[in-house]
CSV table of C-alpha atoms and ligand atoms in Angstrom, one decimal:
chain,number,residue,atom,x,y,z
W,1,UNK,CA,-9.7,-14.6,-17.2
W,2,UNK,CA,-9.4,-11.3,-19.1
W,3,UNK,CA,-11.2,-8.1,-18.3
W,4,UNK,CA,-11.6,-6.1,-21.5
W,5,UNK,CA,-11.9,-2.8,-19.7
W,6,UNK,CA,-8.2,-3.0,-18.8
W,7,UNK,CA,-7.3,-2.7,-22.4
W,8,UNK,CA,-9.7,0.1,-23.4
W,9,UNK,CA,-8.3,2.8,-25.8
W,10,UNK,CA,-7.6,5.9,-23.6
W,11,UNK,CA,-10.5,7.9,-25.2
W,12,UNK,CA,-13.0,5.1,-24.4
W,13,UNK,CA,-11.7,4.8,-20.9
W,14,UNK,CA,-12.1,8.6,-20.4
W,15,UNK,CA,-15.7,8.5,-21.7
W,16,UNK,CA,-16.5,5.7,-19.2
W,17,UNK,CA,-14.9,7.6,-16.4
W,18,UNK,CA,-16.8,10.8,-17.2
W,19,UNK,CA,-20.1,9.1,-17.3
W,20,UNK,CA,-19.4,7.4,-13.9
W,21,UNK,CA,-18.0,10.6,-12.4
W,22,UNK,CA,-21.2,12.5,-13.4
W,23,UNK,CA,-23.2,9.7,-11.8
W,24,UNK,CA,-21.3,9.6,-8.5
W,25,UNK,CA,-21.4,13.4,-8.1
W,26,UNK,CA,-25.1,13.4,-8.6
W,27,UNK,CA,-25.5,10.6,-6.0
W,28,UNK,CA,-23.4,12.2,-3.3
W,29,UNK,CA,-25.0,15.6,-3.9
W,30,UNK,CA,-28.4,14.1,-3.3
W,31,UNK,CA,-27.5,11.8,-0.4
W,32,UNK,CA,-24.5,13.0,1.6
W,33,UNK,CA,-24.9,16.3,3.5
W,34,UNK,CA,-21.2,16.9,3.7
W,35,UNK,CA,-20.9,16.9,-0.1
W,36,UNK,CA,-24.1,18.8,-0.8
W,37,UNK,CA,-22.8,21.6,1.5
W,38,UNK,CA,-19.3,21.5,0.1
W,39,UNK,CA,-20.6,21.7,-3.5
W,40,UNK,CA,-23.1,24.4,-2.6
W,41,UNK,CA,-20.4,26.5,-1.0
W,42,UNK,CA,-18.4,26.3,-4.3
W,43,UNK,CA,-21.5,27.1,-6.3
W,44,UNK,CA,-21.1,23.8,-8.1
W,45,UNK,CA,-24.1,21.7,-9.2
W,46,UNK,CA,-23.7,18.1,-10.5
W,47,UNK,CA,-24.7,19.3,-14.0
W,48,UNK,CA,-21.6,21.5,-14.1
W,49,UNK,CA,-19.4,18.4,-14.5
W,50,UNK,CA,-19.1,18.3,-18.3
W,51,UNK,CA,-15.5,17.1,-18.7
W,52,UNK,CA,-13.1,15.0,-16.7
W,53,UNK,CA,-11.2,18.2,-16.1
W,54,UNK,CA,-14.1,19.6,-14.1
W,55,UNK,CA,-12.9,17.3,-11.3
W,56,UNK,CA,-11.0,20.3,-10.1
W,57,UNK,CA,-14.3,21.9,-9.2
W,58,UNK,CA,-15.0,19.2,-6.6
W,59,UNK,CA,-13.9,19.4,-2.9
W,60,UNK,CA,-11.1,17.3,-1.5
W,61,UNK,CA,-12.0,14.7,1.1
W,62,UNK,CA,-9.5,13.7,3.7
W,63,UNK,CA,-9.2,11.5,6.8
W,64,UNK,CA,-10.3,14.4,9.0
W,65,UNK,CA,-13.6,14.6,7.0
W,66,UNK,CA,-14.2,11.0,7.7
W,67,UNK,CA,-13.4,11.4,11.4
W,68,UNK,CA,-15.7,14.3,11.7
W,69,UNK,CA,-18.5,12.1,10.3
W,70,UNK,CA,-17.6,9.0,12.4
W,71,UNK,CA,-19.1,6.5,12.2
W,72,UNK,CA,-21.7,6.6,9.5
W,73,UNK,CA,-22.1,10.2,8.5
W,74,UNK,CA,-20.6,9.8,5.0
W,75,UNK,CA,-23.0,7.0,3.9
W,76,UNK,CA,-24.9,7.5,0.7
W,77,UNK,CA,-27.4,4.7,1.5
W,78,UNK,CA,-29.5,3.8,4.5
W,79,UNK,CA,-27.5,1.6,7.0
W,80,UNK,CA,-29.9,-1.2,6.3
W,81,UNK,CA,-28.3,-1.5,2.8
W,82,UNK,CA,-24.8,-2.0,4.4
W,83,UNK,CA,-23.5,-5.6,4.4
W,84,UNK,CA,-20.0,-5.2,5.8
W,85,UNK,CA,-18.1,-2.6,7.8
W,86,UNK,CA,-14.3,-2.3,8.1
W,87,UNK,CA,-12.0,0.0,10.0
W,88,UNK,CA,-8.9,1.5,8.6
W,89,UNK,CA,-5.9,0.4,10.6
W,90,UNK,CA,-5.0,4.1,11.1
W,91,UNK,CA,-1.3,4.2,10.6
W,92,UNK,CA,-1.7,7.6,12.2
W,93,UNK,CA,-4.4,8.8,14.6
W,94,UNK,CA,-7.9,7.5,15.2
W,95,UNK,CA,-9.4,4.8,13.0
W,96,UNK,CA,-12.0,5.6,10.3
W,97,UNK,CA,-14.9,3.5,9.3
W,98,UNK,CA,-15.7,2.2,5.8
W,99,UNK,CA,-19.0,0.5,4.7
W,100,UNK,CA,-19.9,-1.7,1.8
W,101,UNK,CA,-23.3,-2.5,0.2
W,102,UNK,CA,-23.8,-5.8,-1.8
W,103,UNK,CA,-22.9,-3.9,-4.9
W,104,UNK,CA,-19.7,-2.7,-3.3
W,105,UNK,CA,-18.7,-6.2,-2.2
W,106,UNK,CA,-19.2,-7.1,-5.9
W,107,UNK,CA,-16.9,-4.2,-7.0
W,108,UNK,CA,-14.3,-5.3,-4.4
W,109,UNK,CA,-14.4,-8.9,-5.6
W,110,UNK,CA,-14.0,-7.8,-9.2
W,111,UNK,CA,-11.0,-5.5,-8.6
W,112,UNK,CA,-9.4,-8.1,-6.4
W,113,UNK,CA,-9.9,-10.9,-8.9
W,114,UNK,CA,-8.3,-8.6,-11.5
W,115,UNK,CA,-5.5,-7.8,-9.1
W,116,UNK,CA,-4.7,-11.5,-8.5
W,117,UNK,CA,-4.9,-12.2,-12.3
W,118,UNK,CA,-2.7,-9.2,-13.0
W,119,UNK,CA,0.0,-10.7,-10.8
W,120,UNK,CA,-0.2,-13.9,-12.9
W,121,UNK,CA,-2.8,-15.9,-10.8
W,122,UNK,CA,-5.5,-18.1,-12.4
W,123,UNK,CA,-8.4,-20.2,-11.1
W,124,UNK,CA,-5.9,-23.1,-10.8
W,125,UNK,CA,-3.8,-21.4,-8.1
W,126,UNK,CA,-4.0,-22.1,-4.4
W,127,UNK,CA,-3.6,-18.9,-2.5
W,128,UNK,CA,-2.1,-18.9,1.0
W,129,UNK,CA,-3.7,-15.7,2.3
W,130,UNK,CA,-1.7,-14.5,5.3
W,131,UNK,CA,-3.1,-11.0,5.5
W,132,UNK,CA,-5.0,-10.4,8.7
W,133,UNK,CA,-8.8,-11.2,8.6
W,134,UNK,CA,-11.0,-8.9,10.6
W,135,UNK,CA,-11.4,-5.2,10.6
W,136,UNK,CA,-8.3,-4.8,8.5
W,137,UNK,CA,-9.3,-5.1,4.8
W,138,UNK,CA,-6.3,-7.2,3.7
W,139,UNK,CA,-7.6,-10.7,4.6
W,140,UNK,CA,-11.2,-10.4,3.3
W,141,UNK,CA,-10.2,-8.4,0.2
W,142,UNK,CA,-7.9,-11.1,-1.1
W,143,UNK,CA,-10.5,-13.7,0.0
W,144,UNK,CA,-13.3,-12.1,-2.1
W,145,UNK,CA,-11.0,-11.8,-5.1
W,146,UNK,CA,-9.9,-15.4,-4.9
W,147,UNK,CA,-13.5,-16.6,-4.8
W,148,UNK,CA,-14.4,-14.4,-7.8
W,149,UNK,CA,-11.4,-15.7,-9.8
W,150,UNK,CA,-12.3,-19.3,-8.8
W,151,UNK,CA,-8.9,-19.9,-7.2
W,152,UNK,CA,-8.6,-21.9,-4.0
W,153,UNK,CA,-8.0,-19.8,-0.9
W,154,UNK,CA,-6.5,-20.8,2.4
W,155,UNK,CA,-7.7,-18.2,4.9
W,156,UNK,CA,-4.9,-18.7,7.3
W,157,UNK,CA,-4.7,-14.9,8.3
W,158,UNK,CA,-1.6,-13.4,10.0
W,159,UNK,CA,0.2,-15.0,12.9
W,160,UNK,CA,1.0,-18.6,14.1
W,161,UNK,CA,4.1,-18.5,11.9
W,162,UNK,CA,5.2,-22.1,12.4
W,163,UNK,CA,1.7,-23.4,11.4
W,164,UNK,CA,1.9,-21.2,8.3
W,165,UNK,CA,5.1,-23.0,7.3
W,166,UNK,CA,3.5,-26.4,7.9
W,167,UNK,CA,0.5,-25.5,5.8
W,168,UNK,CA,2.6,-24.2,3.0
W,169,UNK,CA,4.4,-27.6,2.9
W,170,UNK,CA,1.2,-29.6,3.2
W,171,UNK,CA,-1.2,-27.7,0.9
W,172,UNK,CA,1.5,-26.7,-1.7
W,173,UNK,CA,0.0,-23.2,-2.4
W,174,UNK,CA,1.3,-21.4,-5.5
W,175,UNK,CA,0.6,-17.8,-4.4
W,176,UNK,CA,1.2,-16.2,-1.1
W,177,UNK,CA,-0.4,-12.9,0.1
W,178,UNK,CA,0.9,-11.0,3.1
W,179,UNK,CA,2.9,-7.9,4.0
W,180,UNK,CA,6.5,-7.9,2.7
W,181,UNK,CA,7.9,-7.7,6.2
W,182,UNK,CA,5.9,-10.8,7.2
W,183,UNK,CA,7.1,-12.6,4.1
W,184,UNK,CA,10.7,-12.1,5.3
W,185,UNK,CA,9.9,-13.1,8.8
W,186,UNK,CA,8.2,-16.3,7.6
W,187,UNK,CA,11.3,-17.2,5.5
W,188,UNK,CA,13.5,-16.7,8.5
W,189,UNK,CA,11.2,-18.9,10.7
W,190,UNK,CA,11.1,-21.6,7.9
W,191,UNK,CA,14.9,-21.8,7.8
W,192,UNK,CA,14.9,-22.2,11.6
W,193,UNK,CA,12.5,-25.1,11.3
W,194,UNK,CA,14.9,-26.7,8.8
W,195,UNK,CA,12.6,-25.9,5.8
W,196,UNK,CA,14.2,-24.3,2.8
W,197,UNK,CA,11.8,-21.6,1.7
W,198,UNK,CA,13.3,-21.6,-1.8
W,199,UNK,CA,12.1,-25.2,-2.2
W,200,UNK,CA,8.4,-24.6,-1.5
W,201,UNK,CA,5.6,-24.6,-4.2
W,202,UNK,CA,5.1,-20.8,-4.0
W,203,UNK,CA,5.7,-19.0,-7.4
W,204,UNK,CA,4.1,-15.6,-6.9
W,205,UNK,CA,3.9,-13.2,-3.9
W,206,UNK,CA,1.3,-10.4,-3.8
W,207,UNK,CA,2.8,-8.1,-1.1
W,208,UNK,CA,1.7,-4.7,0.1
W,209,UNK,CA,-0.1,-2.7,2.8
W,210,UNK,CA,3.2,-1.1,3.8
W,211,UNK,CA,6.1,0.6,2.0
W,212,UNK,CA,8.9,-1.6,0.7
W,213,UNK,CA,11.9,-0.9,-1.5
W,214,UNK,CA,13.3,-2.6,-4.6
W,215,UNK,CA,16.1,-3.9,-2.4
W,216,UNK,CA,13.5,-5.5,-0.1
W,217,UNK,CA,11.9,-7.0,-3.2
W,218,UNK,CA,15.2,-8.6,-4.1
W,219,UNK,CA,15.6,-10.0,-0.6
W,220,UNK,CA,12.2,-11.6,-0.6
W,221,UNK,CA,12.6,-13.0,-4.2
W,222,UNK,CA,15.9,-14.4,-3.2
W,223,UNK,CA,14.6,-15.9,0.1
W,224,UNK,CA,11.5,-17.6,-1.4
W,225,UNK,CA,12.6,-18.0,-5.1
W,226,UNK,CA,9.3,-16.4,-6.3
W,227,UNK,CA,8.1,-13.4,-8.2
W,228,UNK,CA,7.4,-10.7,-5.7
W,229,UNK,CA,4.7,-8.2,-6.9
W,230,UNK,CA,3.4,-5.1,-5.3
W,231,UNK,CA,-0.3,-4.5,-4.4
W,232,UNK,CA,-1.7,-1.2,-3.3
W,233,UNK,CA,-4.9,-0.2,-1.8
W,234,UNK,CA,-6.5,1.6,1.2
W,235,UNK,CA,-9.6,1.0,3.2
W,236,UNK,CA,-11.3,4.3,2.4
W,237,UNK,CA,-11.2,3.6,-1.3
W,238,UNK,CA,-12.1,-0.2,-1.2
W,239,UNK,CA,-9.2,-2.0,0.6
W,240,UNK,CA,-6.6,-3.9,-1.3
W,241,UNK,CA,-7.3,-3.9,-5.1
W,242,UNK,CA,-6.7,-0.4,-6.2
W,243,UNK,CA,-3.5,-1.1,-8.1
W,244,UNK,CA,-1.3,-4.0,-8.8
W,245,UNK,CA,1.9,-4.9,-10.7
W,246,UNK,CA,2.0,-7.3,-13.6
W,247,UNK,CA,4.9,-9.7,-13.8
W,248,UNK,CA,6.8,-6.9,-15.7
W,249,UNK,CA,7.2,-5.2,-12.2
W,250,UNK,CA,7.1,-1.8,-14.0
W,251,UNK,CA,4.5,0.2,-12.1
W,252,UNK,CA,1.2,-0.7,-10.5
W,253,UNK,CA,-1.8,-0.9,-12.9
W,254,UNK,CA,-4.5,1.3,-11.3
W,255,UNK,CA,-8.1,0.1,-11.9
W,256,UNK,CA,-9.1,3.5,-13.3
W,257,UNK,CA,-12.5,2.3,-14.5
W,258,UNK,CA,-13.5,2.2,-10.8
W,259,UNK,CA,-11.0,4.7,-9.2
W,260,UNK,CA,-10.2,8.0,-10.9
W,261,UNK,CA,-6.6,9.0,-10.1
W,262,UNK,CA,-5.0,12.5,-9.8
W,263,UNK,CA,-1.5,13.2,-8.7
W,264,UNK,CA,-1.3,16.6,-7.0
W,265,UNK,CA,1.2,18.8,-5.3
W,266,UNK,CA,0.4,18.1,-1.6
W,267,UNK,CA,0.7,21.8,-0.8
W,268,UNK,CA,-0.9,23.7,-3.7
W,269,UNK,CA,-3.2,20.7,-4.7
W,270,UNK,CA,-2.3,21.5,-8.4
W,271,UNK,CA,-1.7,18.6,-10.7
W,272,UNK,CA,2.0,17.7,-11.0
W,273,UNK,CA,1.7,16.2,-14.5
W,274,UNK,CA,2.7,12.8,-15.8
W,275,UNK,CA,5.9,11.6,-14.3
W,276,UNK,CA,6.1,14.1,-11.5
W,277,UNK,CA,6.0,13.1,-7.8
W,278,UNK,CA,2.9,14.1,-5.9
W,279,UNK,CA,0.1,13.0,-3.7
W,280,UNK,CA,-2.3,10.4,-5.1
W,281,UNK,CA,-5.9,11.6,-4.9
W,282,UNK,CA,-8.7,9.1,-5.8
W,283,UNK,CA,-12.3,9.4,-6.6
W,284,UNK,CA,-14.5,6.3,-6.3
W,285,UNK,CA,-16.5,6.0,-9.6
W,286,UNK,CA,-18.7,3.0,-8.8
W,287,UNK,CA,-19.0,2.7,-5.0
W,288,UNK,CA,-22.4,3.0,-3.6
W,289,UNK,CA,-22.3,2.8,0.2
W,290,UNK,CA,-19.5,5.4,0.9
W,291,UNK,CA,-18.5,7.0,-2.3
W,292,UNK,CA,-15.6,9.5,-1.9
W,293,UNK,CA,-14.7,12.5,-4.1
W,294,UNK,CA,-11.0,13.3,-4.4
W,295,UNK,CA,-9.8,11.4,-1.4
W,296,UNK,CA,-6.4,12.7,-0.3
W,297,UNK,CA,-4.4,9.4,0.3
W,298,UNK,CA,-1.2,11.2,1.5
W,299,UNK,CA,0.7,8.5,-0.5
W,300,UNK,CA,3.4,9.9,-2.8
W,301,UNK,CA,3.6,8.5,-6.3
W,302,UNK,CA,4.2,9.4,-9.9
W,303,UNK,CA,1.8,8.3,-12.7
W,304,UNK,CA,2.4,6.9,-16.2
W,305,UNK,CA,-0.3,6.9,-18.8
W,306,UNK,CA,1.6,4.9,-21.4
W,307,UNK,CA,0.3,1.4,-22.4
W,308,UNK,CA,2.2,-1.2,-20.4
W,309,UNK,CA,5.0,-2.7,-22.6
W,310,UNK,CA,4.8,-6.0,-20.7
W,311,UNK,CA,1.1,-6.8,-20.6
W,312,UNK,CA,-0.6,-4.3,-23.0
W,313,UNK,CA,-3.0,-3.0,-20.3
W,314,UNK,CA,-4.0,0.7,-20.9
W,315,UNK,CA,-4.8,1.4,-17.3
W,316,UNK,CA,-2.5,4.1,-15.9
W,317,UNK,CA,0.4,2.9,-13.8
W,318,UNK,CA,1.5,4.4,-10.5
W,319,UNK,CA,5.0,4.0,-9.2
W,320,UNK,CA,5.8,2.1,-6.0
W,321,UNK,CA,4.7,4.3,-3.1
W,322,UNK,CA,7.6,6.6,-2.4
W,323,UNK,CA,6.5,7.7,1.0
W,324,UNK,CA,3.6,9.4,2.7
W,325,UNK,CA,3.3,13.1,3.2
W,326,UNK,CA,2.8,12.3,6.9
W,327,UNK,CA,5.7,9.8,7.4
W,328,UNK,CA,8.3,12.3,6.3
W,329,UNK,CA,10.6,13.0,9.3
W,330,UNK,CA,12.1,16.4,9.7
W,331,UNK,CA,15.5,16.0,11.3
W,332,UNK,CA,17.3,19.2,12.0
W,333,UNK,CA,15.4,20.8,9.2
W,334,UNK,CA,16.2,18.0,6.7
W,335,UNK,CA,13.3,16.0,5.1
W,336,UNK,CA,13.8,12.3,5.5
W,337,UNK,CA,11.6,9.5,4.1
W,338,UNK,CA,12.2,6.1,5.8
W,339,UNK,CA,12.1,4.6,2.3
W,340,UNK,CA,15.3,6.5,1.4
W,341,UNK,CA,17.1,4.9,4.3
W,342,UNK,CA,15.7,1.5,3.4
W,343,UNK,CA,17.1,1.8,-0.1
W,344,UNK,CA,20.6,2.4,1.2
W,345,UNK,CA,20.4,-0.4,3.7
W,346,UNK,CA,19.2,-3.0,1.2
W,347,UNK,CA,22.1,-2.2,-1.0
W,348,UNK,CA,24.7,-3.3,1.6
W,349,UNK,CA,25.5,-7.0,1.6
W,350,UNK,CA,26.3,-7.6,5.3
W,351,UNK,CA,23.0,-6.0,6.4
W,352,UNK,CA,19.8,-8.0,7.1
W,353,UNK,CA,16.5,-6.6,5.9
W,354,UNK,CA,15.4,-5.7,9.4
W,355,UNK,CA,15.8,-2.1,10.6
W,356,UNK,CA,14.2,0.6,12.7
W,357,UNK,CA,14.7,4.4,12.9
W,358,UNK,CA,14.8,5.9,16.3
W,359,UNK,CA,14.4,9.6,16.6
W,360,UNK,CA,15.3,11.5,19.8
W,361,UNK,CA,15.7,15.0,20.9
W,362,UNK,CA,18.8,15.8,23.0
W,363,UNK,CA,19.0,19.3,24.4
W,364,UNK,CA,16.8,20.6,21.6
W,365,UNK,CA,18.7,18.8,18.9
W,366,UNK,CA,17.1,16.0,16.8
W,367,UNK,CA,19.1,12.8,16.5
W,368,UNK,CA,18.3,10.0,14.0
W,369,UNK,CA,19.6,6.6,15.0
W,370,UNK,CA,19.4,3.8,12.5
W,371,UNK,CA,19.2,0.4,14.1
W,372,UNK,CA,20.0,-2.4,11.7
W,373,UNK,CA,20.6,-6.1,12.0
W,374,UNK,CA,23.8,-7.5,10.6
W,375,UNK,CA,24.9,-11.1,10.0
W,376,UNK,CA,26.0,-13.0,13.1
W,377,UNK,CA,29.5,-13.4,11.8
W,378,UNK,CA,30.1,-9.6,11.9
W,379,UNK,CA,29.9,-9.8,15.6
W,380,UNK,CA,32.6,-12.5,15.8
W,381,UNK,CA,34.9,-10.4,13.7
W,382,UNK,CA,37.2,-7.9,15.2
W,383,UNK,CA,35.7,-4.7,16.7
W,384,UNK,CA,37.4,-2.8,13.9
W,385,UNK,CA,35.3,-4.7,11.2
W,386,UNK,CA,32.1,-3.7,13.1
W,387,UNK,CA,33.1,-0.1,13.3
W,388,UNK,CA,34.1,0.0,9.7
W,389,UNK,CA,30.7,-1.3,8.6
W,390,UNK,CA,29.0,1.2,10.8
W,391,UNK,CA,31.0,4.0,9.2
W,392,UNK,CA,30.3,2.7,5.7
W,393,UNK,CA,26.5,2.7,6.4
W,394,UNK,CA,26.7,6.1,8.0
W,395,UNK,CA,28.6,7.6,5.0
W,396,UNK,CA,26.2,6.1,2.5
W,397,UNK,CA,23.1,7.5,4.3
W,398,UNK,CA,24.8,10.9,4.7
W,399,UNK,CA,25.5,10.9,1.0
W,400,UNK,CA,21.8,10.4,0.2
W,401,UNK,CA,20.3,12.6,2.9
W,402,UNK,CA,23.0,15.1,3.5
W,403,UNK,CA,22.4,14.5,7.2
W,404,UNK,CA,24.6,12.9,9.9
W,405,UNK,CA,23.0,9.9,11.5
W,406,UNK,CA,24.1,7.4,14.1
W,407,UNK,CA,24.2,3.8,13.0
W,408,UNK,CA,23.7,1.0,15.6
W,409,UNK,CA,24.4,-2.5,14.4
W,410,UNK,CA,22.5,-5.1,16.3
W,411,UNK,CA,22.4,-8.9,16.3
W,412,UNK,CA,20.0,-10.9,14.3
W,413,UNK,CA,16.4,-11.0,15.8
W,414,UNK,CA,16.9,-7.9,18.0
W,415,UNK,CA,14.4,-5.9,16.1
W,416,UNK,CA,10.8,-6.8,16.6
W,417,UNK,CA,9.2,-8.9,13.8
W,418,UNK,CA,5.9,-8.0,12.4
W,419,UNK,CA,3.0,-10.1,11.1
W,420,UNK,CA,1.2,-7.1,9.6
W,421,UNK,CA,2.5,-3.6,8.9
W,422,UNK,CA,6.0,-3.2,10.2
W,423,UNK,CA,6.8,-0.4,12.6
W,424,UNK,CA,9.8,1.3,11.1
W,425,UNK,CA,10.0,4.5,13.0
W,426,UNK,CA,10.1,5.2,16.7
W,427,UNK,CA,9.8,8.9,17.2
W,428,UNK,CA,10.6,9.5,20.8
W,429,UNK,CA,10.1,13.2,20.4
W,430,UNK,CA,6.4,12.6,20.3
W,431,UNK,CA,6.3,10.2,23.3
Q,1,LIG,O1,-3.4,-1.6,3.8
Q,1,LIG,C1,-5.1,-2.2,2.3
Q,1,LIG,C2,-4.2,-3.3,1.7
Q,1,LIG,C3,-4.3,-4.6,2.2
Q,1,LIG,C4,-3.4,-3.0,0.7
Q,1,LIG,C5,-3.5,-5.6,1.7
Q,1,LIG,C6,-2.6,-4.0,0.1
Q,1,LIG,C7,-2.6,-5.3,0.6
Q,1,LIG,P1,-5.1,0.5,5.1
Q,1,LIG,O2,-4.9,-0.3,6.3
Q,1,LIG,O3,-6.3,1.4,5.1
Q,1,LIG,O4,-5.4,-0.4,3.9
Q,1,LIG,O5,-3.8,1.3,4.8
Q,1,LIG,C8,-3.6,2.0,3.6
Q,1,LIG,O6,-1.2,1.6,3.5
Q,1,LIG,O7,-2.5,4.7,2.2
Q,1,LIG,C9,-0.5,3.3,2.1
Q,1,LIG,O8,0.1,4.3,2.9
Q,1,LIG,C10,-0.1,2.0,2.7
Q,1,LIG,N1,0.0,1.0,1.7
Q,1,LIG,C11,-0.9,0.1,1.2
Q,1,LIG,N2,-0.4,-0.6,0.2
Q,1,LIG,C12,0.9,-0.2,0.0
Q,1,LIG,C13,2.0,-0.5,-0.9
Q,1,LIG,C14,-4.5,-1.4,3.4
Q,1,LIG,N3,1.9,-1.5,-1.8
Q,1,LIG,C15,-2.2,2.6,3.5
Q,1,LIG,N4,3.2,0.2,-0.7
Q,1,LIG,C16,-2.0,3.4,2.2
Q,1,LIG,C17,3.3,1.1,0.2
Q,1,LIG,C18,1.1,0.8,1.0
Q,1,LIG,N5,2.3,1.5,1.0
């Protein structure tokens, strides 16, 4: 299936975005008291939106706004028009509620069908969907997309790992969808069951919902012998299905006919320009139940407006998520993103792709300890070999961060495995 809007010339895409932006601003001004008030305070009326650039006149919405209007205060339709409700997993703080009308479920199905197709899926694929079904949007989002595409979906959800492996052998799915950390855990479990994950029928993975580095991608591709693609989304905007890599693995195509992106400096909220790192801010152009203007995702990306050299889509591409403004750790005054440490670890051969960062405060001084699993054989080597590896990792991390860290090598399977979003940081300063 081909969706022509993904190949629109930039000027036509902009015209469509403007028309939809004017429409959504009018709707929220009329129906959502928070937006009416915020626009009135700025002296902005819907008819002032004449160009896409006028986006800057609109207020920013953030998680705090949604919390203040918990549960249904941001709806632009009567609750009787709502068909489905989800709750954001809330990586940080209280959950937030999102609600979909029939039209919105249609939008979600469309963008998810486009997402699966963008990764290389067709109606002939069998999708082993191991994202959690329930309040988390991962399971149902992929499910709706698969139905829309006409593919077969196995709604296995997350968990019951041994059974997952058996179903993969029996049903011979061609696509797997789950978090990248769960994909690695499943490969490990398969090998323990005497199943070679490289020999399964899977050819494409659609992995997301948590940060993962290029190094982790190589680990997963190697473990399963498949093409590992990155999928991005968030509950507040729709769930999964905001952006997806094509097989070129060169940025995530963002479905900009439905979601209007900006990349802003997180402090000044000024645009950083094409190619610069900043916070992704999204406006929903077509959602009906809970449209959002300029939602501050806190995810750090850069954006590229050039036509994709691999697939020819004209949709803007975002980089892999580089971190979140709120997962940056400040250790003795140095800014540290967990993704920077993951990149170092994945480049070291003896290291397994399982790690955790433990932050403590000893007599007022912050300490960052990096716990990382290493191959079994390292432990049977001389102590000197173990120490040498610890030192090597320490030096490489110091080289990148300019910060002294402690490295603790642990045996395989010491670090807790995750079936959903992995917990990478344990910040004991906050406990
Ligand atoms: O995680 C939706 C989703 C489900 C996306 C399945 C992809 C696949 P939330 O639980 O609301 O929604 O969490 C959204 O997760 O703001 C990012 O910080 C993070 N995230 C999502 N996808 C990626 C990704 C779903 N590919 C939050 N890379 C977002 C890095 C991601 N972080």
